[in-house]
Coordinates of C-alpha atoms and ligand atoms in Angstrom, one line a residue:
M115 CA 14.9 43.2 -63.4
L116 CA 14.5 39.7 -64.5
V117 CA 10.8 40.1 -65.0
D118 CA 11.4 43.1 -67.2
T119 CA 13.8 41.2 -69.4
T120 CA 11.3 38.4 -69.6
T121 CA 8.5 40.7 -70.5
T122 CA 10.5 42.4 -73.2
V123 CA 11.7 39.2 -74.7
W124 CA 8.2 37.8 -74.9
T125 CA 6.8 41.1 -76.3
D126 CA 9.4 40.9 -79.0
C127 CA 8.5 37.3 -79.7
L128 CA 4.8 38.2 -80.0
E129 CA 5.6 40.9 -82.6
I130 CA 7.2 38.3 -84.8
I131 CA 4.5 35.7 -84.2
K132 CA 1.8 38.3 -85.1
Q133 CA 3.3 38.6 -88.6
H134 CA 2.9 34.9 -89.2
V135 CA -0.5 33.9 -87.9
E136 CA -4.0 35.1 -88.4
E137 CA -5.3 37.6 -85.9
Q138 CA -7.9 35.2 -84.5
E139 CA -5.3 32.5 -84.0
F140 CA -3.1 35.0 -82.4
N141 CA -5.8 36.0 -79.9
T142 CA -6.7 32.4 -79.2
W143 CA -3.3 30.8 -78.8
F144 CA -0.8 33.5 -78.0
K145 CA -2.5 36.2 -76.1
P146 CA -3.3 33.9 -73.1
I147 CA 0.3 33.0 -72.8
E148 CA 2.2 34.6 -69.9
P149 CA 6.0 34.9 -69.9
V150 CA 7.3 33.5 -66.6
R151 CA 11.1 33.8 -66.6
T152 CA 14.3 33.8 -68.7
D153 CA 17.1 31.7 -67.5
G154 CA 20.2 31.9 -69.7
N155 CA 18.9 31.0 -73.2
V156 CA 15.7 29.4 -71.9
L157 CA 12.4 31.3 -72.0
T158 CA 9.7 29.8 -69.9
I159 CA 6.1 30.6 -70.8
Q160 CA 3.0 29.7 -68.9
V161 CA 0.1 28.2 -70.8
P162 CA -3.4 27.6 -69.4
S163 CA -3.7 23.8 -69.9
Q164 CA -2.2 20.7 -71.1
F165 CA -4.4 20.8 -74.2
F166 CA -3.2 24.2 -74.9
Y167 CA 0.4 23.1 -74.7
E168 CA -0.2 20.2 -77.0
W169 CA -2.0 22.4 -79.5
L170 CA 0.9 24.8 -79.6
E171 CA 3.4 22.0 -80.1
D172 CA 1.3 20.5 -82.8
H173 CA 0.6 23.6 -84.8
Y174 CA 3.0 26.4 -84.0
V175 CA 6.4 24.9 -83.4
P176 CA 7.9 26.6 -86.5
V177 CA 6.6 30.0 -85.8
L178 CA 7.5 29.8 -82.1
K179 CA 11.0 28.7 -83.0
K180 CA 11.4 31.4 -85.5
A181 CA 10.4 34.0 -82.9
V182 CA 12.6 32.7 -80.1
H183 CA 15.6 32.3 -82.4
T184 CA 15.2 35.8 -83.8
V185 CA 14.9 37.4 -80.4
M186 CA 17.2 35.3 -78.3
G187 CA 19.6 33.9 -80.9
V188 CA 19.9 30.3 -82.3
E189 CA 20.6 28.9 -78.8
G190 CA 17.3 30.3 -77.6
R191 CA 14.9 27.6 -76.2
L192 CA 11.4 27.5 -75.0
E193 CA 10.0 25.8 -72.0
Y194 CA 6.4 25.6 -70.9
S195 CA 4.9 25.9 -67.5
V196 CA 1.5 24.2 -67.8
V197 CA -1.3 25.1 -65.5
V198 CA -2.9 21.8 -64.5
D199 CA -5.1 23.1 -61.9
S200 CA -6.0 26.8 -61.8
G201 CA -6.6 26.7 -58.0
N202 CA -8.7 29.0 -55.9
K203 CA -8.4 31.4 -53.0
Q204 CA -6.9 28.8 -50.7
N205 CA -4.9 26.8 -53.2
P206 CA -2.4 28.3 -55.5
P207 CA -2.4 27.1 -59.1
V208 CA -0.4 23.9 -59.8
T209 CA 1.8 23.9 -62.8
V210 CA 4.2 21.4 -64.4
N211 CA 7.2 22.2 -66.6
L212 CA 7.6 20.8 -70.0
P213 CA 9.7 19.3 -71.5
N214 CA 10.7 17.6 -68.3
G215 CA 13.9 16.0 -69.5
N216 CA 12.7 12.5 -69.8
G217 CA 11.4 13.1 -73.2
L218 CA 12.0 11.5 -76.5
K219 CA 13.0 13.0 -79.8
K220 CA 10.1 13.4 -82.1
T221 CA 10.5 14.1 -85.8
T222 CA 7.9 16.2 -87.4
Q223 CA 7.4 17.7 -90.8
G224 CA 8.0 21.4 -90.7
Q225 CA 5.8 23.8 -92.6
N226 CA 8.4 24.4 -95.2
G227 CA 8.5 20.6 -95.9
N228 CA 11.8 20.0 -94.2
A229 CA 11.9 17.3 -91.6
H230 CA 13.1 18.7 -88.3
T231 CA 13.6 17.2 -85.0
E232 CA 11.8 18.5 -82.0
Y233 CA 12.1 17.6 -78.4
S234 CA 9.0 15.9 -77.3
P235 CA 8.5 14.6 -73.7
F236 CA 6.1 11.9 -74.8
A237 CA 6.3 8.5 -76.3
Y238 CA 3.8 7.2 -78.9
K239 CA 3.0 3.6 -78.6
A240 CA 0.9 1.9 -81.3
L241 CA -1.7 -0.4 -79.8
D242 CA -2.1 -3.9 -81.0
P243 CA -5.8 -4.9 -81.1
R244 CA -4.9 -8.5 -80.3
T245 CA -3.3 -7.6 -77.0
V246 CA -5.3 -4.6 -75.8
N247 CA -7.3 -5.4 -72.7
S248 CA -10.8 -4.3 -73.6
R249 CA -12.0 -4.8 -70.0
L250 CA -15.1 -6.5 -71.3
N251 CA -16.9 -9.2 -69.4
P252 CA -17.3 -12.1 -71.9
S253 CA -20.5 -13.2 -70.4
Y254 CA -22.4 -10.0 -71.3
I255 CA -23.5 -10.9 -74.8
F256 CA -26.5 -10.3 -77.0
E257 CA -27.5 -13.9 -76.8
N258 CA -28.3 -13.7 -73.2
F259 CA -29.7 -10.2 -73.2
V260 CA -33.5 -10.7 -73.2
E261 CA -35.4 -8.4 -75.4
G262 CA -38.6 -6.8 -74.1
D263 CA -40.7 -3.6 -74.5
C264 CA -38.5 -2.1 -71.8
N265 CA -35.3 -2.2 -73.8
R266 CA -36.3 -2.7 -77.5
L267 CA -35.1 0.6 -78.9
A268 CA -31.9 0.6 -77.0
R269 CA -31.2 -3.0 -78.0
S270 CA -31.9 -2.5 -81.7
A271 CA -29.7 0.6 -81.7
G272 CA -27.0 -1.5 -80.0
V273 CA -27.3 -4.2 -82.6
A274 CA -27.0 -1.6 -85.4
V275 CA -24.0 -0.1 -83.9
A276 CA -22.4 -3.5 -83.4
K277 CA -22.8 -4.2 -87.1
K278 CA -21.4 -0.9 -88.3
P279 CA -19.5 0.9 -85.5
G280 CA -18.9 4.5 -86.3
T281 CA -20.9 4.6 -89.5
T282 CA -24.4 4.8 -88.3
S283 CA -26.0 8.0 -87.2
F284 CA -26.1 6.5 -83.7
N285 CA -22.8 8.2 -82.7
P286 CA -22.6 8.7 -79.9
L287 CA -25.0 6.1 -78.7
M288 CA -26.3 7.3 -75.3
L289 CA -28.2 4.8 -73.2
Y290 CA -29.8 5.8 -70.0
G291 CA -32.0 4.2 -67.3
G292 CA -32.1 3.4 -63.6
V293 CA -30.1 0.9 -61.6
G294 CA -30.1 -2.7 -62.9
V295 CA -32.0 -2.1 -66.1
G296 CA -29.2 -3.7 -68.2
K297 CA -27.2 -0.8 -69.4
T298 CA -23.8 -2.3 -68.6
H299 CA -24.9 -5.7 -70.0
L300 CA -26.0 -4.1 -73.2
V301 CA -23.0 -1.9 -73.9
Q302 CA -20.7 -4.7 -73.1
A303 CA -22.6 -7.0 -75.5
I304 CA -22.0 -4.4 -78.3
G305 CA -18.3 -4.4 -77.4
N306 CA -18.1 -8.2 -77.3
E307 CA -19.9 -8.5 -80.7
I308 CA -17.5 -6.1 -82.4
K309 CA -14.5 -7.8 -81.0
K310 CA -15.8 -11.1 -82.2
N311 CA -16.6 -10.0 -85.7
M312 CA -13.9 -7.3 -86.3
P313 CA -10.8 -8.4 -84.5
E314 CA -8.8 -5.6 -86.0
K315 CA -10.8 -3.1 -84.1
I316 CA -9.7 -1.8 -80.7
V317 CA -12.5 -1.9 -78.3
L318 CA -12.3 -0.3 -74.8
Y319 CA -14.8 -0.4 -72.0
V320 CA -14.2 2.0 -69.1
D321 CA -16.2 2.9 -66.2
Q322 CA -15.9 6.2 -64.5
N323 CA -13.4 5.0 -62.0
D324 CA -11.1 3.7 -64.7
F325 CA -11.2 6.9 -66.7
T326 CA -10.8 9.3 -63.8
N327 CA -8.0 7.3 -62.2
Q328 CA -6.1 6.9 -65.4
F329 CA -6.5 10.6 -66.0
L330 CA -5.3 11.6 -62.6
N331 CA -2.4 9.2 -62.8
A332 CA -1.4 10.6 -66.1
L333 CA -1.7 14.1 -64.8
Q334 CA 0.6 13.4 -61.9
N335 CA 3.2 11.6 -63.9
L336 CA 3.2 13.9 -66.8
K337 CA 1.9 11.1 -69.1
M338 CA -1.0 13.1 -70.5
Q339 CA 0.2 12.6 -74.1
E340 CA 0.4 8.9 -73.6
F341 CA -3.0 8.8 -72.0
Q342 CA -4.5 10.7 -74.9
N343 CA -2.6 8.7 -77.5
F344 CA -4.0 5.6 -76.0
Y345 CA -7.6 6.7 -76.1
L346 CA -7.3 8.2 -79.6
Q347 CA -6.4 4.8 -81.0
V348 CA -9.5 3.2 -79.8
D349 CA -12.2 2.3 -82.5
L350 CA -15.0 1.8 -80.0
L351 CA -15.0 3.6 -76.7
I352 CA -17.6 2.7 -74.1
L353 CA -17.8 5.0 -71.2
D354 CA -20.2 3.5 -68.5
D355 CA -22.0 5.7 -66.0
V356 CA -20.9 9.1 -67.3
Q357 CA -23.0 10.8 -64.6
F358 CA -20.0 10.4 -62.4
L359 CA -18.0 12.9 -64.4
A360 CA -20.3 15.5 -62.9
G361 CA -18.4 18.4 -61.4
R362 CA -15.0 17.0 -62.5
E363 CA -14.0 19.8 -64.8
K364 CA -10.5 18.7 -65.8
T365 CA -11.6 15.1 -66.5
Q366 CA -14.5 16.4 -68.5
E367 CA -12.2 18.7 -70.5
M368 CA -10.0 15.7 -71.3
F369 CA -13.0 13.6 -72.2
F370 CA -14.3 16.4 -74.4
N371 CA -11.0 16.5 -76.4
I372 CA -11.0 12.7 -76.8
F373 CA -14.6 12.7 -77.7
N374 CA -14.2 15.3 -80.4
Q375 CA -11.2 13.7 -82.0
L376 CA -12.6 10.2 -82.0
H377 CA -15.9 11.4 -83.3
Q378 CA -14.2 13.4 -86.1
S379 CA -12.3 10.4 -87.2
G380 CA -15.4 8.3 -87.4
K381 CA -14.8 6.2 -84.3
Q382 CA -17.8 4.9 -82.3
I383 CA -18.6 6.2 -78.8
I384 CA -21.1 4.7 -76.5
M385 CA -22.1 6.1 -73.2
T386 CA -24.5 5.2 -70.4
S387 CA -26.0 7.4 -67.7
D388 CA -28.5 7.1 -65.0
C389 CA -30.7 9.9 -66.4
P390 CA -31.3 11.6 -69.7
P391 CA -28.6 14.0 -70.8
R392 CA -30.9 17.0 -70.2
D393 CA -31.1 16.1 -66.5
L394 CA -27.3 15.6 -66.0
K395 CA -26.1 18.1 -63.5
G396 CA -22.5 19.4 -63.2
F397 CA -21.6 19.1 -66.9
Q398 CA -20.3 21.7 -69.2
E399 CA -22.9 22.7 -71.7
R400 CA -20.7 21.9 -74.7
L401 CA -20.2 18.4 -73.5
L402 CA -23.9 17.8 -72.9
S403 CA -24.7 19.1 -76.4
R404 CA -22.3 16.5 -77.8
F405 CA -24.1 13.7 -76.0
K406 CA -27.2 14.6 -77.9
W407 CA -25.6 14.4 -81.4
G408 CA -26.3 10.8 -82.0
L409 CA -29.1 8.6 -80.5
T410 CA -30.3 8.8 -77.0
A411 CA -32.4 5.7 -75.9
D412 CA -33.7 4.7 -72.6
L413 CA -34.0 1.4 -70.8
Q414 CA -37.0 0.9 -68.6
E415 CA -37.7 -1.3 -65.7
P416 CA -38.5 -4.7 -67.1
D417 CA -42.1 -5.8 -67.2
F418 CA -43.3 -9.1 -65.8
E419 CA -42.8 -11.1 -69.1
T420 CA -39.3 -9.8 -69.5
K421 CA -38.4 -10.6 -66.0
L422 CA -39.7 -14.1 -66.4
A423 CA -37.7 -14.6 -69.5
I424 CA -34.5 -13.3 -67.8
I425 CA -35.0 -15.7 -64.9
N426 CA -35.5 -18.7 -67.2
N427 CA -32.7 -17.6 -69.4
K428 CA -30.3 -17.3 -66.5
M429 CA -31.3 -20.6 -64.8
Q430 CA -31.1 -22.5 -68.1
S431 CA -27.6 -21.2 -68.8
D432 CA -26.6 -22.5 -65.4
G433 CA -28.2 -25.8 -66.2
I434 CA -30.9 -25.5 -63.6
E435 CA -34.6 -26.3 -64.0
I436 CA -36.8 -23.9 -62.3
P437 CA -40.5 -24.7 -62.0
T438 CA -42.8 -22.2 -63.7
E439 CA -44.6 -21.3 -60.5
V440 CA -41.3 -20.4 -58.9
A441 CA -40.2 -18.3 -61.8
E442 CA -43.5 -16.5 -61.8
Y443 CA -43.4 -16.0 -58.1
L444 CA -40.0 -14.4 -58.4
A445 CA -40.8 -12.2 -61.4
Y446 CA -43.8 -11.0 -59.5
S447 CA -42.2 -10.5 -56.1
V448 CA -38.8 -8.9 -56.9
D449 CA -39.7 -5.5 -58.0
T450 CA -36.7 -3.5 -56.8
N451 CA -34.3 -4.1 -59.6
L452 CA -32.6 -6.7 -61.7
R453 CA -29.5 -6.7 -59.6
D454 CA -31.5 -7.8 -56.6
M455 CA -33.0 -10.4 -58.8
E456 CA -29.5 -11.6 -59.7
G457 CA -28.8 -11.9 -56.0
V458 CA -31.9 -14.0 -55.4
L459 CA -31.2 -16.2 -58.4
N460 CA -27.6 -16.8 -57.3
S461 CA -28.7 -17.6 -53.8
L462 CA -31.2 -20.1 -55.3
L463 CA -28.5 -21.6 -57.4
F464 CA -26.4 -22.0 -54.4
H465 CA -29.1 -23.8 -52.5
A466 CA -29.8 -26.0 -55.4
T467 CA -26.3 -27.0 -56.4
L468 CA -24.4 -27.0 -53.2
L469 CA -27.1 -27.9 -50.7
K470 CA -28.8 -30.2 -53.2
K471 CA -32.2 -28.8 -52.4
D472 CA -35.0 -28.8 -55.0
I473 CA -36.0 -25.4 -56.1
D474 CA -39.6 -25.1 -55.1
L475 CA -41.9 -22.4 -54.0
D476 CA -40.9 -22.8 -50.3
L477 CA -37.2 -22.5 -51.0
A478 CA -37.8 -19.5 -53.2
K479 CA -39.8 -17.8 -50.4
E480 CA -37.2 -18.5 -47.8
V481 CA -34.4 -17.2 -50.0
L482 CA -36.4 -14.2 -50.9
K483 CA -37.3 -13.4 -47.3
N484 CA -33.6 -13.3 -46.4
I485 CA -32.5 -11.2 -49.3
I486 CA -35.4 -8.8 -49.1
K487 CA -34.6 -8.2 -45.5
E488 CA -31.2 -6.9 -46.5
I489 CA -32.6 -4.6 -49.0
Q490 CA -35.0 -3.1 -46.5
S491 CA -34.5 0.0 -44.4
D492 CA -34.5 0.0 -40.6
V493 CA -38.3 0.0 -40.6
S494 CA -38.8 -3.7 -41.3
V495 CA -42.0 -5.7 -41.4
D496 CA -41.3 -7.1 -38.0
Y497 CA -40.8 -3.7 -36.5
I498 CA -44.0 -2.4 -38.1
Q499 CA -46.0 -5.3 -36.9
K500 CA -44.7 -5.0 -33.4
T501 CA -45.2 -1.2 -33.2
V502 CA -48.7 -1.4 -34.6
A503 CA -49.7 -4.3 -32.4
D504 CA -48.4 -2.6 -29.3
Y505 CA -50.2 0.6 -30.2
F506 CA -53.5 -1.1 -30.6
K507 CA -52.8 -3.4 -27.7
V508 CA -53.1 -6.7 -29.6
D509 CA -50.8 -9.6 -30.1
T510 CA -48.4 -9.5 -33.0
E511 CA -49.3 -13.1 -33.9
Q512 CA -52.9 -12.1 -34.2
L513 CA -52.0 -9.8 -37.1
K514 CA -50.9 -12.9 -39.0
G515 CA -53.8 -15.0 -37.8
K516 CA -57.2 -15.7 -39.2
V517 CA -59.4 -13.7 -36.7
K518 CA -61.8 -11.4 -38.6
K519 CA -62.9 -9.3 -35.6
R520 CA -62.8 -5.6 -36.1
E521 CA -60.3 -5.1 -33.1
I522 CA -57.8 -7.3 -35.0
V523 CA -58.7 -6.4 -38.6
I524 CA -58.0 -2.7 -38.1
P525 CA -54.5 -3.1 -36.6
R526 CA -53.8 -5.7 -39.3
Q527 CA -54.8 -3.4 -42.1
T528 CA -52.9 -0.6 -40.5
A529 CA -49.7 -2.6 -40.3
M530 CA -50.1 -3.6 -44.0
Y531 CA -50.6 0.0 -44.9
F532 CA -47.3 1.0 -43.2
C533 CA -45.5 -1.9 -44.8
K534 CA -46.5 -0.6 -48.2
R535 CA -45.4 2.9 -47.2
Y536 CA -42.1 2.1 -45.5
T537 CA -40.7 -1.1 -46.9
Q538 CA -39.9 -2.0 -50.5
L539 CA -42.0 -5.1 -50.3
T540 CA -44.4 -5.9 -53.1
L541 CA -48.1 -6.3 -52.3
A542 CA -47.6 -10.1 -52.7
L543 CA -44.8 -10.2 -50.2
I544 CA -46.6 -8.0 -47.7
G545 CA -49.5 -10.5 -47.9
E546 CA -47.0 -13.3 -47.4
N547 CA -45.9 -11.6 -44.1
F548 CA -49.4 -11.5 -42.8
G549 CA -50.2 -15.1 -42.7
G550 CA -49.9 -15.9 -46.4
R551 CA -52.7 -13.5 -47.6
D552 CA -52.8 -12.7 -51.2
H553 CA -52.1 -9.3 -52.8
S554 CA -55.7 -8.4 -53.4
T555 CA -56.3 -8.6 -49.6
V556 CA -53.5 -6.2 -49.2
I557 CA -54.9 -3.8 -51.8
H558 CA -58.2 -4.0 -50.0
A559 CA -56.5 -3.2 -46.7
L560 CA -54.8 -0.1 -48.2
E561 CA -58.1 1.2 -49.5
S562 CA -59.9 0.6 -46.2
V563 CA -57.2 2.5 -44.3
E564 CA -57.3 5.5 -46.6
D565 CA -61.1 5.6 -46.4
M566 CA -61.0 5.4 -42.6
M567 CA -58.5 8.2 -42.4
K568 CA -60.9 10.4 -44.3
V569 CA -64.0 9.8 -42.2
D570 CA -62.7 8.9 -38.7
S571 CA -60.6 11.6 -37.1
N572 CA -59.6 9.4 -34.1
F573 CA -58.3 6.9 -36.5
K574 CA -56.5 9.6 -38.4
N575 CA -54.8 10.8 -35.1
S576 CA -53.6 7.3 -34.5
M577 CA -52.2 7.1 -37.9
D578 CA -50.4 10.4 -37.4
E579 CA -48.9 9.2 -34.2
L580 CA -47.7 5.9 -35.7
T581 CA -46.3 7.8 -38.7
K582 CA -44.2 9.9 -36.2
K583 CA -42.8 6.8 -34.6
F584 CA -41.7 5.3 -38.0
K585 CA -40.3 8.6 -39.2
S586 CA -38.2 9.1 -36.0
R587 CA -37.0 5.5 -36.4
M588 CA -35.9 6.2 -39.9
S589 CA -34.0 9.4 -39.2
A590 CA -32.3 7.8 -36.1
Ligands
LIG23 P1 -27.2 -1.4 -65.1 O1 -25.8 -1.2 -65.7 O2 -28.3 -0.7 -65.9 O3 -27.3 -1.0 -63.7 P2 -26.7 -4.2 -65.4 O4 -26.4 -4.2 -66.9 O5 -25.6 -4.3 -64.5 O6 -27.6 -2.9 -65.1 O7 -27.8 -5.4 -65.2 C1 -28.0 -5.9 -63.9 C2 -28.1 -7.4 -64.0 O8 -29.3 -7.7 -64.7 C3 -27.0 -8.1 -64.8 O9 -26.7 -9.3 -64.2 C4 -27.6 -8.3 -66.2 O10 -27.0 -9.4 -66.8 C5 -29.0 -8.5 -65.9 N1 -29.9 -8.0 -67.0 C6 -30.4 -6.8 -67.1 N2 -31.1 -6.7 -68.2 C7 -31.1 -7.9 -68.8 C8 -31.8 -8.4 -69.9 N3 -32.5 -7.7 -70.8 N4 -31.5 -9.7 -70.2 C9 -30.8 -10.5 -69.4 N5 -30.2 -10.0 -68.3 C10 -30.3 -8.8 -68.0
LIG24 MG1 -24.1 -0.4 -64.9

């Protein structure tokens, strides 16, 4: 019975709406609506999303009102049931009802030019650029971002955007690159620069956690409008590590809306990701294509000179002198990423300032040894040396010693070979772990091992057996 009334009421409403909107609008915004129930003078309709609801409220209040009043009388009211999660076989859809009674009155200008008051569940708070927390780290600035071949394009694009946010063709600016190449530093430098030179601009840095959590929180507490209002007032939006939005459809949809509206109103958007947009998985195609509108620039692993400059820069800003040979040693040895480098430098600083030790090559080596150990997998240098020594029935210490007899040289070279394969050590550090040999000795060892495997099938068998041992250790 009830459903029948509801269906009839809504069908009548649709008839009226049809006369007032274009056919395409009707199909887009009214066809998908499903009538849910009538309760006294309240008709509840279900809409597919929050965005849909807001769109209706922004664009079709007069026509909806006209329809409801004509069909149900002037007391007639509309409520929405908004699908916030369409669910699946196991989970039924989740909906929220709007308005929810905690709302505020909002005055809008009707189509006929008369102001009329509508019931709106959301408050609109204007942000004050002086008090907004931009979530920027003030120490990430251009002045201490070292320029090198590895980051030149990204850096100059960043400088251009910082000068004229929103008005260059670099919008959005999409920076990508591996771990620790300086993405976060660079985008925050842009943010800090804009804040400094244009204090009236609202700058906001968010990482994926911030955005997702705020979004989910808003979703649960029916504060979507507030969430959106907040973001739409931002002049520079920095979203760090967008790859984490992969597979989060609802969050992506919300970001898509915010992105479009900001972009349309000439606001600047900057994003970073760990791979180029074309390789991002789990993203809606329409969002990916947006990412490519502006400029996409990559940051590469820093080369030796850039690493050296970063080391000197950091130590100087902390007021520490670091001997050139130490800086060079570090730039050469730490080849995992710059975050590891930071760990090494901080540890050196700690030794120098708190333990009052001089920073020299020995200290650097000691620090590096400890830190590199942590970075390593289960198959450590020690383990490799011991396993290989046992296999060839020699003494581990002999691998590090000076003896040049073939019975020792072959196990030594074999162990070096496996160190290269299974640890993240650089050639220089491998040499270091074999009695302070230099990297060219290690290169020679690797070549000898490869040659022997080609010509000596017994040796090849030994290598296969050892490989098995290391592999099983790794998967254990
Ligand atoms: P990502 O976000 O790409 O993973 P980060 O921006 O967090 O990398 O950089 C890791 C560390 O390396 C930070 O301490 C950062 O300050 C430093 N760093 C990276 N690139 C540079 C650079 N070009 N100049 C100075 N420091 C850098
Ligand atoms: Mg980062």
